[in-house]
mmCIF file of N, CA and C in Angstrom:
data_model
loop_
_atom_site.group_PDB
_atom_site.id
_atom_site.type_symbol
_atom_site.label_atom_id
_atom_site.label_comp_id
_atom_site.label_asym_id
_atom_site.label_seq_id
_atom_site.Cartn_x
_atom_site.Cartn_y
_atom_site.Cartn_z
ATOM 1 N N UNK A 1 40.541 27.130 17.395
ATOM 2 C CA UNK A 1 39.234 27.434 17.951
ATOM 3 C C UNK A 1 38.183 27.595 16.845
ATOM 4 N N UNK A 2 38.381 28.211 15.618
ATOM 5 C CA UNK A 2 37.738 28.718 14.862
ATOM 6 C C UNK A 2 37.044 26.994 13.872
ATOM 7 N N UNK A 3 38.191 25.975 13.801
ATOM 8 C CA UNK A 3 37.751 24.868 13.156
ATOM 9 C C UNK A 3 36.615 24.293 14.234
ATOM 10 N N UNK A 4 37.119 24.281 15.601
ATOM 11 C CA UNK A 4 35.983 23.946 16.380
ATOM 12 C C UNK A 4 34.540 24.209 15.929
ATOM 13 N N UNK A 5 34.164 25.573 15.533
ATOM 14 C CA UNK A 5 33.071 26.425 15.975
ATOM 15 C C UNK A 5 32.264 25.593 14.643
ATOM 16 N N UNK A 6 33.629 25.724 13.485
ATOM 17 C CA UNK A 6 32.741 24.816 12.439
ATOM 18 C C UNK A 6 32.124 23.769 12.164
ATOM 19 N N UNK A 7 32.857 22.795 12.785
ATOM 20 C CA UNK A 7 32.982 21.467 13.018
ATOM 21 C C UNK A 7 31.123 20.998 14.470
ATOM 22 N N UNK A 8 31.593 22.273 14.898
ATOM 23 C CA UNK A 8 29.988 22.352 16.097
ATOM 24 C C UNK A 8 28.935 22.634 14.885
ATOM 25 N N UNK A 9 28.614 23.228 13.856
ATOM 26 C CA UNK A 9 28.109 24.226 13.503
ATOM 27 C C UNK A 9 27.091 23.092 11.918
ATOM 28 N N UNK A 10 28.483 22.351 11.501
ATOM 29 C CA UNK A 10 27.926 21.755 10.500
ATOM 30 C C UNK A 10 27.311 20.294 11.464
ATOM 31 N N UNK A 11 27.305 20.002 12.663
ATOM 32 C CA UNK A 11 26.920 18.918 13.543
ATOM 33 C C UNK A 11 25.223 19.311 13.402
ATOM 34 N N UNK A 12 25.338 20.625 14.249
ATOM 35 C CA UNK A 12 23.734 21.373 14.374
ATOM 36 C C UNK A 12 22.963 21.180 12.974
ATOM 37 N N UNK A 13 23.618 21.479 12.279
ATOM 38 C CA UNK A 13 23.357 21.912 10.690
ATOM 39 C C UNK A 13 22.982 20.369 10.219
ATOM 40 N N UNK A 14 23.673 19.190 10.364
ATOM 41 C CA UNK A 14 22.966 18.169 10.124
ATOM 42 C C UNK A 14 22.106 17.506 11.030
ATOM 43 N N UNK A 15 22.008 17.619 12.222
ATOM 44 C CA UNK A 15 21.168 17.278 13.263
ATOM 45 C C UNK A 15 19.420 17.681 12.715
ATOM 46 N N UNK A 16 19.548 18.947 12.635
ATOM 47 C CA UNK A 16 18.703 19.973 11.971
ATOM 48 C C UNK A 16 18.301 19.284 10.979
ATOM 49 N N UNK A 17 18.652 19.107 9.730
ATOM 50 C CA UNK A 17 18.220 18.567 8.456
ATOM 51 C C UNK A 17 17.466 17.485 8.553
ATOM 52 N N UNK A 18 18.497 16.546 9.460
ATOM 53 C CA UNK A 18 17.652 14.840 9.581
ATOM 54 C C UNK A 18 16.453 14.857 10.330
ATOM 55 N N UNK A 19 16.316 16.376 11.824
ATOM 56 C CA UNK A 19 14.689 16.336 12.122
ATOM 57 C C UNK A 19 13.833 16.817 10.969
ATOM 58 N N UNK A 20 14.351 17.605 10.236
ATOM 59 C CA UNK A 20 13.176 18.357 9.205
ATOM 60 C C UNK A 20 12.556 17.202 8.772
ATOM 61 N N UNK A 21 13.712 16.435 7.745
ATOM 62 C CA UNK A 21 13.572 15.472 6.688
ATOM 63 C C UNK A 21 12.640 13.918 7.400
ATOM 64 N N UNK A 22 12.863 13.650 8.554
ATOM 65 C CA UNK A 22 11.952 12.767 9.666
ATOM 66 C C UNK A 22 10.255 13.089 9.802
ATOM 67 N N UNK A 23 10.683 14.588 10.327
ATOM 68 C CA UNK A 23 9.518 15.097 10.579
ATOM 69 C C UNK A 23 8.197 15.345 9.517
ATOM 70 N N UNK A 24 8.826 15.354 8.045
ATOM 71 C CA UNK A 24 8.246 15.668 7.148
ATOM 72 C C UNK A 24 8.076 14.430 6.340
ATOM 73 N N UNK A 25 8.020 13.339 6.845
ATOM 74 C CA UNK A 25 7.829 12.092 6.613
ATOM 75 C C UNK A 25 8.725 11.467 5.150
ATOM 76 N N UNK A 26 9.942 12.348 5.532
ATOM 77 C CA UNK A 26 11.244 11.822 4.564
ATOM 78 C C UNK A 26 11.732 10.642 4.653
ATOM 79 N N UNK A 27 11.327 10.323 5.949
ATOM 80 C CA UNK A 27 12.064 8.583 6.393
ATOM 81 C C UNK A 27 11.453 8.047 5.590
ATOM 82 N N UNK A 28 11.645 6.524 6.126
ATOM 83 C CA UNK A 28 11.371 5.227 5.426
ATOM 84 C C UNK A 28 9.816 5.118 5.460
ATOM 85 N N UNK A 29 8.833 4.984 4.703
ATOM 86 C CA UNK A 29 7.677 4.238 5.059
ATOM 87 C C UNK A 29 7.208 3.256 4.776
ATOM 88 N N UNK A 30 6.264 2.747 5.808
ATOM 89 C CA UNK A 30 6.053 1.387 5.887
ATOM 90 C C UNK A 30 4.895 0.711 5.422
ATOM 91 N N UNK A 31 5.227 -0.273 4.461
ATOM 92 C CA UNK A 31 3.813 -0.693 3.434
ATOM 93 C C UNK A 31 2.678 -1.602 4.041
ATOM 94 N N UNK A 32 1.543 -1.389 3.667
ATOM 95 C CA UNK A 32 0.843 -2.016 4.013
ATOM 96 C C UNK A 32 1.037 -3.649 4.875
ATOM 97 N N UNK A 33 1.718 -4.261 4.071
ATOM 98 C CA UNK A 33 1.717 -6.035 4.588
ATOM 99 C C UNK A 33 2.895 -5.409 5.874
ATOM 100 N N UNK A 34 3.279 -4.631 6.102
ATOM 101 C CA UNK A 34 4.496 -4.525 7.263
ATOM 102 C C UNK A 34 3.431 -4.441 8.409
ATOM 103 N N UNK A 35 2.316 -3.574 8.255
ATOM 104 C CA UNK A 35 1.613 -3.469 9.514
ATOM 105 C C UNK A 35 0.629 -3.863 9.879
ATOM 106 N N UNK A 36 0.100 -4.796 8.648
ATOM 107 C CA UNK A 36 -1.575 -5.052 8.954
ATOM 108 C C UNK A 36 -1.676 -6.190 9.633
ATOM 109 N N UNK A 37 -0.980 -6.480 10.234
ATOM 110 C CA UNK A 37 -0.751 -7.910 11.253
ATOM 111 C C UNK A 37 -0.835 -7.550 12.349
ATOM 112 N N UNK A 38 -0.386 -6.846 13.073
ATOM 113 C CA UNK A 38 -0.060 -5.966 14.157
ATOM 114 C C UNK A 38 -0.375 -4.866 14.307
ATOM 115 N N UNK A 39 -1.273 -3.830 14.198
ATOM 116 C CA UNK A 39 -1.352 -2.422 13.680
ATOM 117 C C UNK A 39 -1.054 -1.658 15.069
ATOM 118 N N UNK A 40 -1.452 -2.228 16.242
ATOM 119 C CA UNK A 40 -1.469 -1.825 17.786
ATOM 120 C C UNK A 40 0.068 -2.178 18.181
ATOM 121 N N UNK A 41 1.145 -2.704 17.306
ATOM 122 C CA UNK A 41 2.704 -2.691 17.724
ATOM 123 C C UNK A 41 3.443 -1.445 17.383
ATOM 124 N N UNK A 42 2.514 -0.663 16.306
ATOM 125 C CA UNK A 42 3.325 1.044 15.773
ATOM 126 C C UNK A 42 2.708 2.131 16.697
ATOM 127 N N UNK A 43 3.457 2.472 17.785
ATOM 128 C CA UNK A 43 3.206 3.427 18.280
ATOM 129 C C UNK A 43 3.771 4.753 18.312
ATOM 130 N N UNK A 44 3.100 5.890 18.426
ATOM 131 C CA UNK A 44 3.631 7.195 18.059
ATOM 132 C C UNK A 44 3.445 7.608 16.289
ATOM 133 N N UNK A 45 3.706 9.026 15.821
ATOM 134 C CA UNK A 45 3.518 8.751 14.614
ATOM 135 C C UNK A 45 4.540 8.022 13.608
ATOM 136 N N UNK A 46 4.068 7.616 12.126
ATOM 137 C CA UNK A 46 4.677 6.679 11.953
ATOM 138 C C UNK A 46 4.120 7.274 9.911
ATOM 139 N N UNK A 47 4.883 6.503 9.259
ATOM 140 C CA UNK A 47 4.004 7.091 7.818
ATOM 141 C C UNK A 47 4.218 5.767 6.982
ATOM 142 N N UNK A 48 2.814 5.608 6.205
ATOM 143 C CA UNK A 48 2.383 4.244 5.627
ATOM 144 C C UNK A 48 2.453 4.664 4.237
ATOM 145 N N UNK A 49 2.590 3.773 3.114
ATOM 146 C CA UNK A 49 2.644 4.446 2.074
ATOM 147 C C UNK A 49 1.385 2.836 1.585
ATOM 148 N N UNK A 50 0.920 3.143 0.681
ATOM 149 C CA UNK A 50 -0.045 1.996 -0.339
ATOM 150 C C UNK A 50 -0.768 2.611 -1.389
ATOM 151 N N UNK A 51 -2.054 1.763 -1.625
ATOM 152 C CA UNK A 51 -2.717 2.466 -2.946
ATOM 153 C C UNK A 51 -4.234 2.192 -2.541
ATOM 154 N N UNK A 52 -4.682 3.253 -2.707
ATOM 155 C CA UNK A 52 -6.003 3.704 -2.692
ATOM 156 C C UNK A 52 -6.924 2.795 -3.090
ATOM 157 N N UNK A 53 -7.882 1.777 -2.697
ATOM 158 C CA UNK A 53 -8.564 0.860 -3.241
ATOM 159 C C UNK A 53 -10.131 0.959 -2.975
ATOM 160 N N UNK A 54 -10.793 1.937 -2.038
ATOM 161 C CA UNK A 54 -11.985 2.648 -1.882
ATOM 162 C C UNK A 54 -12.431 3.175 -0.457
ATOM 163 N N UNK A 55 -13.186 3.683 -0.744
ATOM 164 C CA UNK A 55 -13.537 4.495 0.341
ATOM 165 C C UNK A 55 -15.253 4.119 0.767
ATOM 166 N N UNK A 56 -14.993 4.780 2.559
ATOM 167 C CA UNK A 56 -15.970 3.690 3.395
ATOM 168 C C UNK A 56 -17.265 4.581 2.828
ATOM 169 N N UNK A 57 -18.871 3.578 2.699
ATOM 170 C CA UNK A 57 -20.046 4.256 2.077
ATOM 171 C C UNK A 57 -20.386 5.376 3.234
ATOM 172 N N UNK A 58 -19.917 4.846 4.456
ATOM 173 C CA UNK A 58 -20.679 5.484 5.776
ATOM 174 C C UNK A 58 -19.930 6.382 6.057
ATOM 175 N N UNK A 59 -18.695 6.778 5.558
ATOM 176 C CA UNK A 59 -17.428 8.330 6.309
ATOM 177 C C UNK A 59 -16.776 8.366 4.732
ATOM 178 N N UNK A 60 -16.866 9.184 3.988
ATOM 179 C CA UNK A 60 -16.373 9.872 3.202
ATOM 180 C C UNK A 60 -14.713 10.292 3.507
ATOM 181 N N UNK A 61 -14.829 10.526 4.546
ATOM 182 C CA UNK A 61 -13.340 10.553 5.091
ATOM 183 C C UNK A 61 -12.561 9.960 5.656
ATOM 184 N N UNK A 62 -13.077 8.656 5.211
ATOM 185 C CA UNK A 62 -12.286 6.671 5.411
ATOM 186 C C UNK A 62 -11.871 6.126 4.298
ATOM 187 N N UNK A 63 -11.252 5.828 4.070
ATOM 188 C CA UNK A 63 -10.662 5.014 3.052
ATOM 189 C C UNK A 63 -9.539 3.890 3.024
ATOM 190 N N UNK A 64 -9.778 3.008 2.571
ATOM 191 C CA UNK A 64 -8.658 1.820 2.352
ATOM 192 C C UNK A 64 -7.485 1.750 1.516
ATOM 193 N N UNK A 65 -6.679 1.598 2.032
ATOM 194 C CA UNK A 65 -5.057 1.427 0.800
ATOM 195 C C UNK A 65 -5.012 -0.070 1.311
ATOM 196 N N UNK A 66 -4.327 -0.724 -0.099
ATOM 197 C CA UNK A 66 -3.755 -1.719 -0.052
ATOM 198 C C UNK A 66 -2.336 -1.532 -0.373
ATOM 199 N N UNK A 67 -1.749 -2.858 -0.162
ATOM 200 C CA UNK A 67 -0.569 -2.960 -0.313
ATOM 201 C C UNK A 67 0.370 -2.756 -1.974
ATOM 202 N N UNK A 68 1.329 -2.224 -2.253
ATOM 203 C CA UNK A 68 1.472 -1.869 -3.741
ATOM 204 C C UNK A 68 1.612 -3.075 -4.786
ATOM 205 N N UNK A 69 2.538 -4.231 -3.938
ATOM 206 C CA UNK A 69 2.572 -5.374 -4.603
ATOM 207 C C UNK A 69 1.240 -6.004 -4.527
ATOM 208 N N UNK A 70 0.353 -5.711 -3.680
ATOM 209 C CA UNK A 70 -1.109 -6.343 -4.390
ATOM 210 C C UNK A 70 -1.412 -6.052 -5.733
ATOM 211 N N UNK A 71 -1.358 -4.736 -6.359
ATOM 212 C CA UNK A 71 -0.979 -4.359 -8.079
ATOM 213 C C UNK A 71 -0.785 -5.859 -8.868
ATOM 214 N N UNK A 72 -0.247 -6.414 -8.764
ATOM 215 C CA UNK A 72 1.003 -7.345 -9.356
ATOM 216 C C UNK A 72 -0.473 -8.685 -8.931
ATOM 217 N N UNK A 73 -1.239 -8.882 -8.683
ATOM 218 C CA UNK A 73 -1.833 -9.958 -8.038
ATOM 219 C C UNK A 73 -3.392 -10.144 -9.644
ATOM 220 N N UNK A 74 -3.322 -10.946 -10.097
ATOM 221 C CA UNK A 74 -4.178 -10.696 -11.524
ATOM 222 C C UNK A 74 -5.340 -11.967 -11.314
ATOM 223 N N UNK A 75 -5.246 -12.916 -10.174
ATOM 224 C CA UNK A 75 -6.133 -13.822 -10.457
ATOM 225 C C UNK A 75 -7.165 -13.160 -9.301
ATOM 226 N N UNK A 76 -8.129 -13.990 -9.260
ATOM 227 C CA UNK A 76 -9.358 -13.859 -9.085
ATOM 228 C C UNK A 76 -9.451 -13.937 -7.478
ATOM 229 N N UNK A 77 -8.134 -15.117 -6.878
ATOM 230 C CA UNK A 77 -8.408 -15.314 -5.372
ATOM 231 C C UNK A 77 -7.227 -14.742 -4.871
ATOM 232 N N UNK A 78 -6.753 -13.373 -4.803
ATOM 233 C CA UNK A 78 -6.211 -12.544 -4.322
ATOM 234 C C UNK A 78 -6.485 -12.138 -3.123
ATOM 235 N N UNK A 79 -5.857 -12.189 -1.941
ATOM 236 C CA UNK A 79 -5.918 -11.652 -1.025
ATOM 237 C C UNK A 79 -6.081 -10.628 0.059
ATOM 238 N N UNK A 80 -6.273 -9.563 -0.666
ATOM 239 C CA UNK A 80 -6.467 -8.061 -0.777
ATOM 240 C C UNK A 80 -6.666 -7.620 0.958
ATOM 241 N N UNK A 81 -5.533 -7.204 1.732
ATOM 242 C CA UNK A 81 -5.359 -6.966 2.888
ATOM 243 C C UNK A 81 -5.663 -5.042 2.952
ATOM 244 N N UNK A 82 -6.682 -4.610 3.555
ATOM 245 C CA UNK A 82 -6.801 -2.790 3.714
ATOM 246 C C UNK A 82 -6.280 -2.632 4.772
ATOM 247 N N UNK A 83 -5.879 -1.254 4.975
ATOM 248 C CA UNK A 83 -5.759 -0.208 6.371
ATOM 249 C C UNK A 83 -6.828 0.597 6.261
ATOM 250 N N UNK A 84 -7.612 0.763 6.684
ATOM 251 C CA UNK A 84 -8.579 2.043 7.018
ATOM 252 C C UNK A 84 -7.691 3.571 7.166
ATOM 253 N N UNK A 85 -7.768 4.643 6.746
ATOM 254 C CA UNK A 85 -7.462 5.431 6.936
ATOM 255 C C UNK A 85 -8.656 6.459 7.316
ATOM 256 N N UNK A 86 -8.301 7.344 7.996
ATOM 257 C CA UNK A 86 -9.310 8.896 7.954
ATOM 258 C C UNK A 86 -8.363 10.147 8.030
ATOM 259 N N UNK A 87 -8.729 11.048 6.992
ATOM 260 C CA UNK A 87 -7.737 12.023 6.594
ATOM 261 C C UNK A 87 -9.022 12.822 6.593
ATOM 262 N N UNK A 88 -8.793 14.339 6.961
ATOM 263 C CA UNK A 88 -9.696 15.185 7.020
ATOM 264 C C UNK A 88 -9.893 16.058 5.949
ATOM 265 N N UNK A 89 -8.334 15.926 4.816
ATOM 266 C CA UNK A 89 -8.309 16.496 3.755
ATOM 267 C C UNK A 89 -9.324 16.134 2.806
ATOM 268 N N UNK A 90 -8.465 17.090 1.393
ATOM 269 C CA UNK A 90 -8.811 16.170 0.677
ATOM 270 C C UNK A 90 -8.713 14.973 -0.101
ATOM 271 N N UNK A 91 -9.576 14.064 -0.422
ATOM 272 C CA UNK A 91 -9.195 12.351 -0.353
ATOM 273 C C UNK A 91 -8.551 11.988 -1.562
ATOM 274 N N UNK A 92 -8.008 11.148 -1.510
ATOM 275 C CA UNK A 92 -7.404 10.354 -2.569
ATOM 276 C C UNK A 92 -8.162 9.821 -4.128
ATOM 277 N N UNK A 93 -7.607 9.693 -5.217
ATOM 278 C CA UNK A 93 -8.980 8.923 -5.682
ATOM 279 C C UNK A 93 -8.546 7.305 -5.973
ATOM 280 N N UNK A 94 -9.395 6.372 -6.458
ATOM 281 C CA UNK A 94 -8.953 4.928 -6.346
ATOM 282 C C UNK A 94 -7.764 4.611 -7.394
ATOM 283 N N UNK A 95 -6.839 3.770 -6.942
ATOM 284 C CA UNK A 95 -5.537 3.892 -7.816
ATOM 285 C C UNK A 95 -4.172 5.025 -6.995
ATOM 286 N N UNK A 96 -4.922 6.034 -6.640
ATOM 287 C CA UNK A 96 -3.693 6.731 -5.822
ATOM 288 C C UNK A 96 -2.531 6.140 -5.276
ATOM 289 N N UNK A 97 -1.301 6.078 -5.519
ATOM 290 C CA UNK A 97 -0.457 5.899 -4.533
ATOM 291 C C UNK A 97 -0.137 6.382 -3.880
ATOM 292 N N UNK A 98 0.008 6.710 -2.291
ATOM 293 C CA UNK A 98 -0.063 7.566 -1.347
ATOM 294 C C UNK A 98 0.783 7.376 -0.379
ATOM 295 N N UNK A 99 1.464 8.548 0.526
ATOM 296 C CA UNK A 99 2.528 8.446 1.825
ATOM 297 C C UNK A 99 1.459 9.000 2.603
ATOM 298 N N UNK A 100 1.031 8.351 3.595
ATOM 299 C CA UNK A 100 0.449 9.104 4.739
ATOM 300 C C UNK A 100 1.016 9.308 6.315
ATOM 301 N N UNK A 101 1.189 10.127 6.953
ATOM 302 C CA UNK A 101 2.193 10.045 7.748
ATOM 303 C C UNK A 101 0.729 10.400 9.233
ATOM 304 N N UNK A 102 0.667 9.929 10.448
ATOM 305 C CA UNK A 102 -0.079 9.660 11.170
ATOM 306 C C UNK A 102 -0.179 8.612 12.152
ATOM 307 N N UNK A 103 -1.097 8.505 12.591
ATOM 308 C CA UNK A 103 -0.580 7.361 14.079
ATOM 309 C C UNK A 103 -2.008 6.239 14.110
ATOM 310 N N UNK A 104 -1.835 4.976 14.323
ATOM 311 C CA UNK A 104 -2.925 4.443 14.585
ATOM 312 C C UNK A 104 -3.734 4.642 16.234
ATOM 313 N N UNK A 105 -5.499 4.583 15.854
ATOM 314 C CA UNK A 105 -5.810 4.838 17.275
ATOM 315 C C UNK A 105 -6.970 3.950 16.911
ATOM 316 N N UNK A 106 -7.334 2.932 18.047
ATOM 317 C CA UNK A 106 -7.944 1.999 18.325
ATOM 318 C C UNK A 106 -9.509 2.644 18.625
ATOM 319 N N UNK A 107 -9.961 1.848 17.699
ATOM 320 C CA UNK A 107 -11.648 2.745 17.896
ATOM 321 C C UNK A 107 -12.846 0.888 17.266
ATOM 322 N N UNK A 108 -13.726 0.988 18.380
ATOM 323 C CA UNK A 108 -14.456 0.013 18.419
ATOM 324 C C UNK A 108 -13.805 -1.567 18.333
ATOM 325 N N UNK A 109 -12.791 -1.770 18.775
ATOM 326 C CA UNK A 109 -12.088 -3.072 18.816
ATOM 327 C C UNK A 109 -11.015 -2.968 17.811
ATOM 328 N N UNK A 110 -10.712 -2.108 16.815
ATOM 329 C CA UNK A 110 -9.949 -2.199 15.158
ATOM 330 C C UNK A 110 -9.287 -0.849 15.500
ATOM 331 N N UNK A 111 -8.257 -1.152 14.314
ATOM 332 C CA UNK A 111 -7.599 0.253 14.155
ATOM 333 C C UNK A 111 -7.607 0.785 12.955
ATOM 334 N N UNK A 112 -7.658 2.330 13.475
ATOM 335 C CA UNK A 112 -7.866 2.642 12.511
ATOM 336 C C UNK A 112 -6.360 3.964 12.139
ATOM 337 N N UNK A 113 -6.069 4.257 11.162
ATOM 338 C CA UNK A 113 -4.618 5.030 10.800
ATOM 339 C C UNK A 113 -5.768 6.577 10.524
ATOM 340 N N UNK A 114 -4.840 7.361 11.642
ATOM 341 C CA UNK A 114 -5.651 8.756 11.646
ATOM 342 C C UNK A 114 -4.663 9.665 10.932
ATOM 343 N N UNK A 115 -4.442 9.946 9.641
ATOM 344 C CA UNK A 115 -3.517 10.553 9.123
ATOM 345 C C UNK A 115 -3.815 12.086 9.156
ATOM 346 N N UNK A 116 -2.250 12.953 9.079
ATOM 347 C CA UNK A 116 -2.475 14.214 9.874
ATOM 348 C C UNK A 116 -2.156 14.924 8.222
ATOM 349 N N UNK A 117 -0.999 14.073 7.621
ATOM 350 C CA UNK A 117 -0.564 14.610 6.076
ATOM 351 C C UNK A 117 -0.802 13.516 5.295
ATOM 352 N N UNK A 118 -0.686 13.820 4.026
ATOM 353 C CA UNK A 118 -1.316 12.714 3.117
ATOM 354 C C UNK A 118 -0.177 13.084 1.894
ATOM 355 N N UNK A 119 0.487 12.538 1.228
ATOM 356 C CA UNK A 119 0.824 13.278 -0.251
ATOM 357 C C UNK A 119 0.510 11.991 -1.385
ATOM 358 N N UNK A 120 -0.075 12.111 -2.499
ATOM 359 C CA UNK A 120 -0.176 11.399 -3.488
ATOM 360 C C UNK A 120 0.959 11.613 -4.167
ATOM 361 N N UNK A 121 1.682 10.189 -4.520
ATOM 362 C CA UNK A 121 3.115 9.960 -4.998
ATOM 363 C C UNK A 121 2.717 9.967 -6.397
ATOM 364 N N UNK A 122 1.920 9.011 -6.929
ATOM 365 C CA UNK A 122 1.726 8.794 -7.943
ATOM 366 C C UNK A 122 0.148 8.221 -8.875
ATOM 367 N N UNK A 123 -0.161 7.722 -9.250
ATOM 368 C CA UNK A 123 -1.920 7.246 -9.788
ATOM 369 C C UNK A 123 -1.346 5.718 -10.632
ATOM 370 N N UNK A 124 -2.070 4.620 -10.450
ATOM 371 C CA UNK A 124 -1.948 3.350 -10.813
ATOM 372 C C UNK A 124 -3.118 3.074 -11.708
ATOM 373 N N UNK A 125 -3.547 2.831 -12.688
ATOM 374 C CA UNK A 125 -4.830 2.983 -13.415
ATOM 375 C C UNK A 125 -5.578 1.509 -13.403
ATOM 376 N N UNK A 126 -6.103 1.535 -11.603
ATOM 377 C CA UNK A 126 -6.925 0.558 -11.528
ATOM 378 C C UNK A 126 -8.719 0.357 -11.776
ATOM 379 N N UNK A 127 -9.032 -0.545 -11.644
ATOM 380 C CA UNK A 127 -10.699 -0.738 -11.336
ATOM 381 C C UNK A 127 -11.539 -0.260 -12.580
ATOM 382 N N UNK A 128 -10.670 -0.034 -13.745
ATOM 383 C CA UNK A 128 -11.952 0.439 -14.981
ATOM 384 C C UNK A 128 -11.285 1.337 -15.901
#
């Protein structure tokens, strides 16, 4: 009986861990070129990771990530695909590499990624 109780106990105990680690946007996230094709196919929340490439003149609290392997792109006719983000925090600066965890919501025909957490992974020393 007693191996039972354990055997229940370390189940809970990992059940437990994998919502924390989910919830806290431990999973997998998904890069820019995964969603910018489709942005209205990710529903519910979901967490994007890219790099900070500027922010909108008109909302201070908009900003674009691109994709990380865009980094890697050195000529002139580069393709440079954004997500719009709006984070209420505080913002990223350009070069940031970032996990944002949040849901897209369709506003004026486009979507836009309404992020609830933000964490800066790392800084890429772009644009100057």
């Amino acid at each position: 009986m007693k191996k039972y109780m354990i055997i229940a106990a370390a189940v809970v105990f990992g059940a437990a861990l994998s919502y924390v680690l989910l919830a806290a946007g431990g999973g997998k996230a998904l890069n820019v070129n995964e969603i910018s094709s489709d942005p209205g196919a990710y529903a519910g929340t979901i967490t994007v990771t890219g790099v900070m490439g500027g922010t909108s003149p008109q909302d201070p609290t908009i900003f674009g990530i691109m994709d990380i392997k865009e980094l890697q792109c050195k000529t002139a006719n580069c393709n440079k695909v954004f997500v719009p983000i709006k984070y209420q925090g505080k913002p990223p600066v350009v070069g940031d590499e970032i996990r944002a965890t949040g849901k897209f919501v369709n506003m004026d025909g486009g979507y836009l990624f309404a992020a609830d957490k933000l964490k800066v992974v790392r800084n890429h020393k772009i644009g100057g």
